[in-house]
CSV table of C-alpha atoms and ligand atoms in Angstrom, one decimal:
chain,number,residue,atom,x,y,z
A,1,MET,CA,-27.1,124.5,36.5
A,2,GLU,CA,-30.5,124.0,36.4
A,3,ASN,CA,-33.0,126.0,39.5
A,4,ILE,CA,-34.0,124.1,42.0
A,5,PHE,CA,-37.9,125.1,42.7
A,6,PHE,CA,-38.8,122.6,45.6
A,7,GLU,CA,-36.1,121.2,48.2
A,8,LEU,CA,-37.7,118.7,51.0
A,9,LYS,CA,-35.2,118.3,53.8
A,10,ASN,CA,-35.8,115.5,56.6
A,11,ILE,CA,-39.6,115.2,56.2
A,12,HIS,CA,-41.3,112.6,59.0
A,13,ILE,CA,-45.1,112.7,58.9
A,14,GLN,CA,-47.2,110.5,60.7
A,15,PHE,CA,-50.6,109.8,61.5
A,16,LEU,CA,-52.2,108.5,64.1
A,17,ASP,CA,-48.8,106.9,64.9
A,18,LYS,CA,-48.7,105.2,61.3
A,19,ASP,CA,-45.4,106.7,59.6
A,20,ILE,CA,-46.7,107.7,56.4
A,21,LEU,CA,-43.6,110.0,54.6
A,22,SER,CA,-40.2,109.6,55.3
A,23,ILE,CA,-37.8,111.8,53.0
A,24,PRO,CA,-34.1,112.6,54.1
A,25,HIS,CA,-33.8,114.7,51.1
A,26,LEU,CA,-36.1,115.5,47.7
A,27,THR,CA,-35.5,118.5,45.1
A,28,VAL,CA,-37.9,119.6,42.2
A,29,HIS,CA,-35.8,121.4,39.4
A,30,GLN,CA,-36.9,123.7,36.8
A,31,PHE,CA,-37.5,121.4,33.8
A,32,ASP,CA,-38.5,118.3,35.7
A,33,ARG,CA,-41.5,116.4,34.6
A,34,ILE,CA,-42.5,114.1,37.4
A,35,GLY,CA,-45.2,111.5,37.6
A,36,ILE,CA,-46.0,110.5,41.1
A,37,VAL,CA,-47.2,107.1,41.3
A,38,GLY,CA,-48.2,104.3,44.6
A,39,LYS,CA,-51.2,102.5,46.3
A,40,ASN,CA,-54.2,104.2,47.4
A,41,GLY,CA,-53.3,105.9,50.9
A,42,ALA,CA,-49.2,105.5,50.0
A,43,GLY,CA,-48.8,109.5,50.8
A,44,LYS,CA,-49.3,111.2,46.8
A,45,SER,CA,-51.5,113.6,47.9
A,46,THR,CA,-49.4,114.5,51.3
A,47,LEU,CA,-46.3,114.6,49.7
A,48,VAL,CA,-47.9,117.2,47.2
A,49,LYS,CA,-49.9,118.9,50.1
A,50,LEU,CA,-46.6,119.1,51.9
A,51,ILE,CA,-44.9,121.2,48.6
A,52,ALA,CA,-48.0,123.2,48.3
A,53,GLY,CA,-47.3,124.7,51.4
A,54,GLU,CA,-50.8,123.1,52.5
A,55,LEU,CA,-49.7,121.1,55.2
A,56,HIS,CA,-47.0,121.9,57.4
A,57,PRO,CA,-44.5,119.1,58.6
A,58,ARG,CA,-43.7,119.3,62.2
A,59,GLN,CA,-40.1,117.6,61.2
A,60,GLY,CA,-38.0,118.6,58.7
A,61,ASN,CA,-38.9,121.7,56.0
A,62,VAL,CA,-39.6,122.6,52.6
A,63,THR,CA,-38.6,125.5,50.6
A,64,VAL,CA,-40.2,126.7,47.5
A,65,HIS,CA,-38.9,129.1,45.1
A,66,THR,CA,-41.5,129.7,42.5
A,67,ASP,CA,-45.1,130.4,41.4
A,68,PHE,CA,-46.9,127.3,41.1
A,69,TYR,CA,-51.0,125.8,40.4
A,70,TYR,CA,-52.2,123.1,42.5
A,71,PHE,CA,-54.8,121.1,41.3
A,72,GLU,CA,-56.3,119.1,44.4
A,73,GLN,CA,-57.3,116.1,44.5
A,74,THR,CA,-60.6,115.9,46.4
A,75,ASN,CA,-61.5,119.5,46.4
A,76,LEU,CA,-63.0,120.7,42.8
A,77,ALA,CA,-63.8,124.0,44.3
A,78,LEU,CA,-62.1,127.0,42.3
A,79,SER,CA,-59.3,128.7,44.1
A,80,ASP,CA,-58.8,132.4,43.9
A,81,GLN,CA,-56.6,132.8,41.0
A,82,ASP,CA,-57.4,134.4,37.6
A,83,ILE,CA,-59.2,132.4,34.9
A,84,ASP,CA,-59.0,133.2,31.0
A,85,VAL,CA,-62.4,133.6,29.8
A,86,ALA,CA,-62.0,132.3,26.4
A,87,LEU,CA,-60.2,128.9,27.4
A,88,GLN,CA,-63.1,128.7,30.0
A,89,HIS,CA,-65.7,129.2,26.9
A,90,LYS,CA,-63.4,126.4,24.8
A,91,LEU,CA,-63.3,124.1,27.6
A,92,HIS,CA,-67.1,124.3,27.8
A,93,ALA,CA,-66.7,125.3,31.3
A,94,VAL,CA,-69.2,128.0,31.9
A,95,ASP,CA,-71.8,127.5,34.8
A,96,PRO,CA,-70.1,124.2,35.5
A,97,HIS,CA,-72.1,121.2,37.3
A,98,SER,CA,-70.8,118.0,36.8
A,99,GLY,CA,-67.7,116.9,37.6
A,100,GLY,CA,-65.9,116.8,34.3
A,101,GLU,CA,-67.0,120.4,33.8
A,102,LEU,CA,-65.7,121.4,37.5
A,103,THR,CA,-62.8,119.5,36.5
A,104,ARG,CA,-62.5,121.6,33.1
A,105,GLN,CA,-62.9,125.0,34.7
A,106,LYS,CA,-59.7,123.9,37.2
A,107,LEU,CA,-57.8,123.4,34.5
A,108,ALA,CA,-59.2,126.6,32.1
A,109,GLN,CA,-57.6,128.5,35.3
A,110,ALA,CA,-54.7,126.0,35.4
A,111,PHE,CA,-53.7,127.1,31.9
A,112,SER,CA,-54.7,130.6,32.1
A,113,HIS,CA,-51.6,132.3,33.2
A,114,TYR,CA,-48.2,131.0,33.2
A,115,TYR,CA,-47.2,129.2,36.3
A,116,GLU,CA,-43.3,128.3,36.5
A,117,ALA,CA,-44.7,124.9,38.4
A,118,LEU,CA,-47.9,123.0,37.9
A,119,LEU,CA,-48.8,120.1,41.0
A,120,LEU,CA,-51.8,118.1,39.5
A,121,ASP,CA,-53.2,115.9,41.7
A,122,GLU,CA,-55.2,113.1,39.6
A,123,PRO,CA,-56.5,115.6,37.5
A,124,THR,CA,-58.0,113.2,35.1
A,125,THR,CA,-60.6,111.5,37.3
A,126,HIS,CA,-63.6,113.0,35.8
A,127,LEU,CA,-62.5,114.0,32.3
A,128,ASP,CA,-63.7,112.5,29.4
A,129,LYS,CA,-62.0,111.9,26.3
A,130,GLU,CA,-61.6,115.0,24.8
A,131,GLY,CA,-60.9,116.6,28.2
A,132,ILE,CA,-57.8,114.3,28.5
A,133,ARG,CA,-56.5,115.4,25.2
A,134,PHE,CA,-56.8,119.0,26.3
A,135,LEU,CA,-54.6,118.7,29.4
A,136,GLN,CA,-52.2,116.5,27.5
A,137,ASP,CA,-52.0,118.7,25.0
A,138,GLN,CA,-51.1,121.4,27.0
A,139,LEU,CA,-48.5,119.4,29.0
A,140,ARG,CA,-46.4,118.2,26.3
A,141,TYR,CA,-45.9,122.1,25.3
A,142,TYR,CA,-45.7,122.9,29.1
A,143,TYR,CA,-42.3,123.9,30.2
A,144,GLY,CA,-42.2,124.5,33.7
A,145,ALA,CA,-41.6,121.7,36.4
A,146,LEU,CA,-44.2,119.6,36.5
A,147,LEU,CA,-45.4,116.9,39.0
A,148,LEU,CA,-48.4,115.0,38.2
A,149,ILE,CA,-50.2,112.1,40.6
A,150,SER,CA,-52.3,110.0,38.3
A,151,HIS,CA,-53.3,106.4,37.3
A,152,ASP,CA,-53.8,107.2,34.0
A,153,ARG,CA,-50.6,105.6,32.6
A,154,LEU,CA,-51.1,106.8,29.1
A,155,LEU,CA,-51.2,109.9,30.2
A,156,LEU,CA,-48.1,109.9,32.4
A,157,ASP,CA,-46.2,107.8,29.6
A,158,GLU,CA,-46.8,111.4,27.1
A,159,VAL,CA,-45.6,113.7,29.3
A,160,VAL,CA,-43.4,112.8,32.4
A,161,THR,CA,-40.0,111.8,32.2
A,162,THR,CA,-39.2,110.6,35.7
A,163,ILE,CA,-41.3,108.8,37.9
A,164,TRP,CA,-41.1,108.8,42.1
A,165,GLU,CA,-42.7,106.1,43.4
A,166,VAL,CA,-44.4,106.6,47.1
A,167,ASP,CA,-44.3,103.1,48.9
A,168,ASP,CA,-44.0,102.1,52.7
A,169,GLY,CA,-43.3,106.0,53.7
A,170,LYS,CA,-40.2,105.9,51.2
A,171,ILE,CA,-39.8,107.6,47.7
A,172,THR,CA,-37.5,105.9,45.2
A,173,VAL,CA,-37.0,107.6,41.8
A,174,TYR,CA,-37.1,106.3,38.4
A,175,SER,CA,-35.8,108.0,35.3
A,176,GLY,CA,-37.8,107.4,32.2
A,177,ASN,CA,-41.9,107.3,31.6
A,178,TYR,CA,-44.4,105.1,33.4
A,179,SER,CA,-43.4,102.0,30.9
A,180,ASP,CA,-39.9,102.5,31.8
A,181,TYR,CA,-40.7,102.3,35.4
A,182,GLU,CA,-42.7,99.3,34.9
A,183,ALA,CA,-40.0,97.2,33.2
A,184,GLN,CA,-37.7,98.5,35.5
A,185,LYS,CA,-39.8,97.2,38.4
A,186,GLU,CA,-40.4,94.2,36.2
A,187,LEU,CA,-37.2,93.4,36.2
A,188,GLU,CA,-36.3,94.5,40.2
A,189,LYS,CA,-39.2,91.7,41.0
A,190,GLN,CA,-37.5,88.9,39.0
A,191,GLN,CA,-34.3,89.6,40.5
A,192,GLN,CA,-35.4,89.4,44.1
A,193,GLN,CA,-37.7,86.1,43.2
A,194,GLU,CA,-34.1,84.9,42.3
A,195,ALA,CA,-32.2,86.2,45.0
A,196,TYR,CA,-35.1,84.6,47.0
A,197,GLU,CA,-34.8,81.0,45.6
A,198,LYS,CA,-31.4,80.8,45.6
A,199,TYR,CA,-31.2,82.4,50.0
A,200,ASN,CA,-34.0,79.5,50.3
A,201,LYS,CA,-31.6,76.7,48.3
A,202,GLU,CA,-28.6,77.6,50.2
A,203,LYS,CA,-30.5,78.4,53.6
A,204,ALA,CA,-32.1,74.7,53.0
A,205,HIS,CA,-28.7,73.0,51.8
A,206,LEU,CA,-26.8,74.3,54.7
A,207,GLU,CA,-29.3,73.3,57.6
A,208,LYS,CA,-28.9,69.9,55.7
A,209,ALA,CA,-25.2,70.2,56.6
A,210,ALA,CA,-25.7,71.0,60.1
A,211,ALA,CA,-28.1,68.6,61.0
A,212,ASP,CA,-26.1,65.9,59.4
A,213,LYS,CA,-22.8,67.0,61.2
A,214,MET,CA,-25.3,67.0,64.4
A,215,LYS,CA,-26.5,63.4,63.6
A,216,LYS,CA,-22.9,62.5,63.2
A,217,ALA,CA,-21.9,64.1,66.7
A,218,GLU,CA,-25.0,62.0,68.2
A,219,LYS,CA,-23.5,59.1,66.8
A,220,ILE,CA,-20.3,59.4,68.1
A,221,THR,CA,-21.7,60.4,71.3
A,222,GLN,CA,-23.4,56.7,71.0
A,223,ALA,CA,-20.7,54.7,70.5
A,224,ASN,CA,-18.7,56.7,72.8
A,225,ASN,CA,-21.3,55.7,75.7
A,226,MET,CA,-21.4,52.1,74.3
A,227,SER,CA,-17.4,51.7,74.4
A,228,LYS,CA,-17.1,53.4,78.0
A,229,LYS,CA,-19.7,49.9,79.0
A,230,GLU,CA,-17.0,48.3,77.1
A,231,THR,CA,-13.6,50.4,78.8
A,232,ARG,CA,-15.2,48.6,81.9
A,233,ALA,CA,-15.2,45.5,80.7
A,234,LYS,CA,-11.7,46.1,78.7
A,235,ALA,CA,-9.6,48.3,80.5
A,236,ASN,CA,-6.8,48.5,77.5
A,237,ARG,CA,-9.5,50.4,75.1
A,238,MET,CA,-8.6,53.7,76.5
A,239,PHE,CA,-7.1,55.4,73.7
A,240,GLU,CA,-9.7,55.0,71.1
A,241,THR,CA,-12.5,56.5,73.4
A,242,LYS,CA,-10.2,59.5,73.8
A,243,SER,CA,-9.8,60.1,70.3
A,244,LYS,CA,-13.7,59.5,69.6
A,245,GLY,CA,-14.3,62.4,72.0
A,246,THR,CA,-12.1,64.7,70.3
A,247,SER,CA,-13.3,63.8,66.7
A,248,GLN,CA,-16.9,64.7,68.6
A,249,LYS,CA,-16.3,68.0,69.4
A,250,ALA,CA,-14.8,68.6,66.2
A,251,VAL,CA,-18.1,67.7,64.3
A,252,HIS,CA,-20.0,70.0,66.8
A,253,ARG,CA,-17.7,72.8,66.1
A,254,ALA,CA,-18.3,71.9,62.7
A,255,ALA,CA,-22.3,71.9,63.2
A,256,LYS,CA,-21.6,75.5,64.8
A,257,ALA,CA,-19.7,76.9,62.3
A,258,ILE,CA,-22.3,76.0,59.6
A,259,GLU,CA,-25.2,77.5,61.7
A,260,LYS,CA,-23.3,80.6,62.1
A,261,ARG,CA,-22.9,80.7,58.4
A,262,ILE,CA,-27.2,80.4,58.2
A,263,GLU,CA,-27.0,82.9,60.8
A,264,GLN,CA,-25.1,85.3,58.6
A,265,LEU,CA,-26.8,84.4,55.1
A,266,GLU,CA,-28.8,87.8,53.8
A,267,PRO,CA,-32.2,87.3,54.1
A,268,VAL,CA,-34.5,88.1,51.0
A,269,GLU,CA,-37.8,88.8,51.2
A,270,GLN,CA,-40.2,87.0,48.9
A,271,VAL,CA,-41.6,89.1,46.5
A,272,LYS,CA,-44.8,90.8,47.7
A,273,LYS,CA,-48.2,89.9,46.0
A,274,ALA,CA,-50.9,92.6,45.8
A,275,VAL,CA,-54.0,91.7,47.4
A,276,PRO,CA,-56.8,91.9,45.0
A,277,ILE,CA,-59.6,93.8,46.4
A,278,GLN,CA,-63.0,91.5,46.8
A,279,PHE,CA,-66.4,92.6,47.3
A,280,HIS,CA,-68.2,91.3,50.2
A,281,GLN,CA,-71.6,90.8,48.7
A,282,ALA,CA,-74.3,89.9,50.8
A,283,LYS,CA,-76.5,87.6,49.6
A,284,THR,CA,-79.0,89.4,48.0
A,285,LEU,CA,-83.0,88.5,47.3
A,286,GLU,CA,-82.8,86.6,44.5
A,287,LEU,CA,-84.5,88.3,41.7
A,288,TYR,CA,-86.7,86.7,38.9
A,289,ASN,CA,-87.6,89.8,36.8
A,290,ARG,CA,-86.0,89.2,33.5
A,291,PHE,CA,-85.7,93.1,33.0
A,292,PRO,CA,-85.3,94.5,36.9
A,293,ILE,CA,-85.3,98.2,35.3
A,294,MET,CA,-87.6,99.0,32.6
A,295,MET,CA,-87.6,102.6,31.2
A,296,GLN,CA,-90.7,103.8,28.7
A,297,ASN,CA,-90.9,107.2,27.1
A,298,LEU,CA,-87.8,108.7,29.1
A,299,THR,CA,-87.2,112.2,28.3
A,300,LEU,CA,-84.6,114.2,30.7
A,301,THR,CA,-83.9,117.8,30.7
A,302,GLN,CA,-81.5,119.7,33.0
A,303,HIS,CA,-81.3,123.6,33.1
A,304,GLU,CA,-83.2,123.8,29.8
A,305,LYS,CA,-81.2,121.1,28.0
A,306,THR,CA,-82.3,117.9,26.3
A,307,LEU,CA,-80.2,115.0,27.5
A,308,LEU,CA,-82.3,112.1,26.6
A,309,LYS,CA,-85.7,112.3,24.6
A,310,GLN,CA,-88.2,109.6,25.3
A,311,ALA,CA,-85.9,106.8,25.3
A,312,ARG,CA,-86.5,103.1,25.8
A,313,LEU,CA,-84.1,101.3,27.6
A,314,HIS,CA,-83.9,98.3,29.7
A,315,ILE,CA,-81.4,96.9,32.3
A,316,GLY,CA,-81.5,93.0,32.3
A,317,LEU,CA,-81.0,90.6,35.0
A,318,HIS,CA,-77.0,89.9,35.1
A,319,ASP,CA,-76.2,93.0,32.7
A,320,LYS,CA,-73.2,95.1,32.7
A,321,ILE,CA,-73.4,98.5,31.5
A,322,ALA,CA,-70.9,100.7,30.9
A,323,LEU,CA,-72.8,104.6,30.4
A,324,THR,CA,-69.9,106.3,28.4
A,325,GLY,CA,-70.4,110.2,26.5
A,326,PRO,CA,-68.6,113.5,26.7
A,327,ASN,CA,-69.0,115.6,29.7
A,328,GLY,CA,-72.1,117.1,30.6
A,329,SER,CA,-73.9,114.7,28.4
A,330,GLY,CA,-76.4,113.4,30.7
A,331,LYS,CA,-74.8,110.2,32.3
A,332,SER,CA,-74.9,111.3,36.1
A,333,THR,CA,-78.4,112.6,35.7
A,334,LEU,CA,-79.8,109.5,34.2
A,335,LEU,CA,-78.5,107.5,37.1
A,336,GLN,CA,-80.5,109.8,39.6
A,337,ALA,CA,-83.3,109.4,37.7
A,338,ILE,CA,-83.1,106.0,38.2
A,339,LEU,CA,-82.1,106.0,41.9
A,340,LEU,CA,-85.1,108.9,42.5
A,341,GLY,CA,-87.8,106.5,40.9
A,342,HIS,CA,-88.5,108.9,37.7
A,343,GLU,CA,-92.6,108.2,36.6
A,344,SER,CA,-90.8,106.7,33.4
A,345,ILE,CA,-88.9,104.0,34.9
A,346,GLU,CA,-90.1,100.8,36.2
A,347,ILE,CA,-88.2,99.2,38.7
A,348,SER,CA,-89.5,95.9,40.3
A,349,PRO,CA,-89.8,96.2,43.8
A,350,LYS,CA,-87.2,93.6,45.2
A,351,VAL,CA,-84.0,95.5,43.0
A,352,LYS,CA,-82.0,97.5,45.9
A,353,ILE,CA,-79.8,99.8,44.1
A,354,GLY,CA,-76.6,100.6,45.5
A,355,PHE,CA,-75.3,103.8,44.6
A,356,PHE,CA,-71.7,105.9,44.0
A,357,THR,CA,-72.0,109.6,43.1
A,358,GLN,CA,-69.2,111.0,41.1
A,359,LEU,CA,-68.8,113.6,43.4
A,360,ALA,CA,-69.9,111.8,46.9
A,361,TYR,CA,-66.4,111.2,48.2
A,362,GLU,CA,-65.6,115.2,47.9
A,363,LYS,CA,-67.6,116.5,50.9
A,364,LEU,CA,-68.3,113.5,53.6
A,365,PRO,CA,-69.7,113.7,56.8
A,366,ASP,CA,-67.8,114.3,59.7
A,367,GLU,CA,-67.3,111.2,61.3
A,368,THR,CA,-65.3,108.2,61.7
A,369,VAL,CA,-64.9,105.3,59.3
A,370,TRP,CA,-66.5,103.2,61.8
A,371,HIS,CA,-69.1,105.5,62.5
A,372,PHE,CA,-70.0,105.7,58.7
A,373,LEU,CA,-70.5,102.1,58.1
A,374,LYS,CA,-72.5,101.2,61.5
A,375,SER,CA,-74.9,104.1,61.0
A,376,ARG,CA,-75.8,102.9,57.5
A,377,SER,CA,-76.0,99.1,57.9
A,378,ASP,CA,-77.9,96.7,59.9
A,379,TYR,CA,-74.8,94.5,59.9
A,380,SER,CA,-73.2,92.7,63.0
A,381,ASP,CA,-69.9,94.5,64.2
A,382,PRO,CA,-68.1,91.5,63.6
A,383,PHE,CA,-69.5,91.7,59.7
A,384,ILE,CA,-69.0,95.2,59.3
A,385,ARG,CA,-65.3,94.8,60.2
A,386,SER,CA,-64.7,91.9,57.6
A,387,VAL,CA,-66.3,94.0,55.0
A,388,LEU,CA,-63.8,96.8,55.9
A,389,HIS,CA,-60.9,94.2,56.0
A,390,HIS,CA,-61.7,93.1,52.5
A,391,MET,CA,-61.5,96.8,51.3
A,392,GLN,CA,-58.0,97.1,52.9
A,393,PHE,CA,-59.3,99.3,55.8
A,394,GLU,CA,-56.5,98.4,58.9
A,395,HIS,CA,-57.5,98.5,62.5
A,396,THR,CA,-56.5,101.9,63.1
A,397,GLY,CA,-58.3,102.7,59.8
A,398,LEU,CA,-61.8,102.6,61.5
A,399,GLN,CA,-61.2,105.6,64.1
A,400,LYS,CA,-60.0,107.8,60.8
A,401,GLN,CA,-62.2,110.7,60.2
A,402,LEU,CA,-63.3,110.7,56.7
A,403,SER,CA,-61.9,113.8,56.0
A,404,ALA,CA,-59.1,112.4,56.5
A,405,LEU,CA,-58.9,109.8,54.2
A,406,SER,CA,-57.1,109.9,50.7
A,407,GLY,CA,-59.0,110.0,47.4
A,408,GLY,CA,-59.1,106.0,46.9
A,409,GLU,CA,-59.8,105.1,50.6
A,410,ARG,CA,-62.8,107.4,50.0
A,411,ILE,CA,-64.3,105.4,47.1
A,412,ARG,CA,-63.4,102.4,48.8
A,413,LEU,CA,-65.1,103.3,51.7
A,414,LEU,CA,-68.2,104.5,49.6
A,415,LEU,CA,-68.2,101.0,47.7
A,416,ALA,CA,-68.0,98.7,51.3
A,417,SER,CA,-70.9,100.9,52.2
A,418,PHE,CA,-73.0,98.9,49.4
A,419,SER,CA,-72.1,95.5,51.0
B,501,ATP,N1,-55.5,114.2,58.8
B,501,ATP,C1,-55.2,113.1,58.3
B,501,ATP,N2,-55.0,111.9,59.7
B,501,ATP,C2,-54.7,110.6,59.9
B,501,ATP,N3,-54.7,110.2,58.5
B,501,ATP,C3,-54.6,111.1,57.3
B,501,ATP,C4,-54.6,112.4,57.5
B,501,ATP,N4,-54.5,112.8,56.2
B,501,ATP,C5,-54.1,111.3,55.5
B,501,ATP,N5,-54.2,110.3,56.2
B,501,ATP,C6,-53.7,108.9,56.0
B,501,ATP,O1,-52.6,109.4,54.7
B,501,ATP,C7,-52.7,107.9,54.1
B,501,ATP,C8,-52.0,108.7,53.3
B,501,ATP,O2,-53.0,109.7,52.2
B,501,ATP,P1,-53.0,110.7,50.9
B,501,ATP,O3,-54.4,111.4,50.5
B,501,ATP,O4,-51.5,111.0,50.8
B,501,ATP,O5,-52.8,108.9,50.4
B,501,ATP,P2,-52.7,109.4,48.3
B,501,ATP,O6,-51.3,108.3,48.0
B,501,ATP,O7,-53.0,110.3,47.7
B,501,ATP,O8,-53.7,107.8,48.1
B,501,ATP,P3,-54.9,108.1,46.9
B,501,ATP,O9,-54.3,107.0,45.5
B,501,ATP,O10,-55.7,107.0,47.1
B,501,ATP,O11,-54.9,109.4,46.5
B,501,ATP,C9,-53.8,107.6,53.9
B,501,ATP,O12,-53.8,106.3,54.6
B,501,ATP,C10,-54.5,108.6,54.6
B,501,ATP,O13,-55.8,108.1,55.0
B,502,MG,MG1,-54.2,111.2,46.7
């Protein structure tokens, strides 16, 4: 029997009266390779924080029987564990500045020493292709217990053999990699849809039958009333009236029985559809300039390294541009230059720039979600509330401190602040 490395028992976690996690029993064994998936804010990081001992449950307990490395999602600062200098060099992670370089530095630390367990929370967020490949290779040949939170399905497919799905406070275990999990989910969805249709059909059928019976009972009552009147005239129809009374009761009983059957039907919920995020865009001033941003002769350097040399680049109206390149090649620096209005960049005066910085979500000010947006816009309260609603912040979410938000929620909030 493989050793148990982590064990969770009777855990209940609540934040602001909302149930986040409820775990009767869950274990991680020596050779487990687990991918943790779920929506933003589902509780994935909370689960791993619990296991890593960063969060102590008020109810239930967690036992740890191993040493491990914990890669945190929203904090790229290094922990005080040792770091192998050769590996650091291999990963170009000496003197790191960019998000990708900081991540590489942390990965160098994670693989500098053999840990029996690795808890990795979204390690690929800032990595370029080469960085992801490095991580993939390391994990492929890693033989300790692996807990990996990731939205990168290819990585999950490569390195895990079990999926833990966090949804609605519960954890469901699926064996296989991400594709197996997806196939299983698709099947579940189909089965639920079929069961839902069957339930609806049966319910409608029974409801109709009950209504028919009721109608029949009604008819008998009417006929009865009629015949009562007639009875006064013709005293010899007593027998018939009596028999009608009895059959009316029988029909009534039958209708009631059908209603009972409807109540006993096991209700099946419809398959929940994911609500897409809508960017609530205010009507900005119309731009007429065909090239609102133009760069001539743009040279960018950073720490004595030339990142761009006399570049000539134009950003056209309605352009949607992806900026790609290895970690540390200067992508963020270029965006910074546009934002700060570098002397070689001409920006049409009407341009309004929304800016999302790579590491902005790591260190957020100490305020609530509501205050954050309110203090950064001139919009009315109802408008701000509607923007937040579109970004899937529920009512209680507004009073939350920014530091409490999950990684994905932070990004949603920063995006909402551009509206
Ligand atoms: N200290 C806290 N106070 C209040 N709410 C909190 C606190 N910590 C976490 N939460 C909330 O608990 C929920 C789960 O957070 P968690 O970070 O575990 O989500 P996640 O599944 O990792 O999401 P993501 O994919 O965005 O990283 C979120 O709604 C978050 O805002
Ligand atoms: Mg998270």
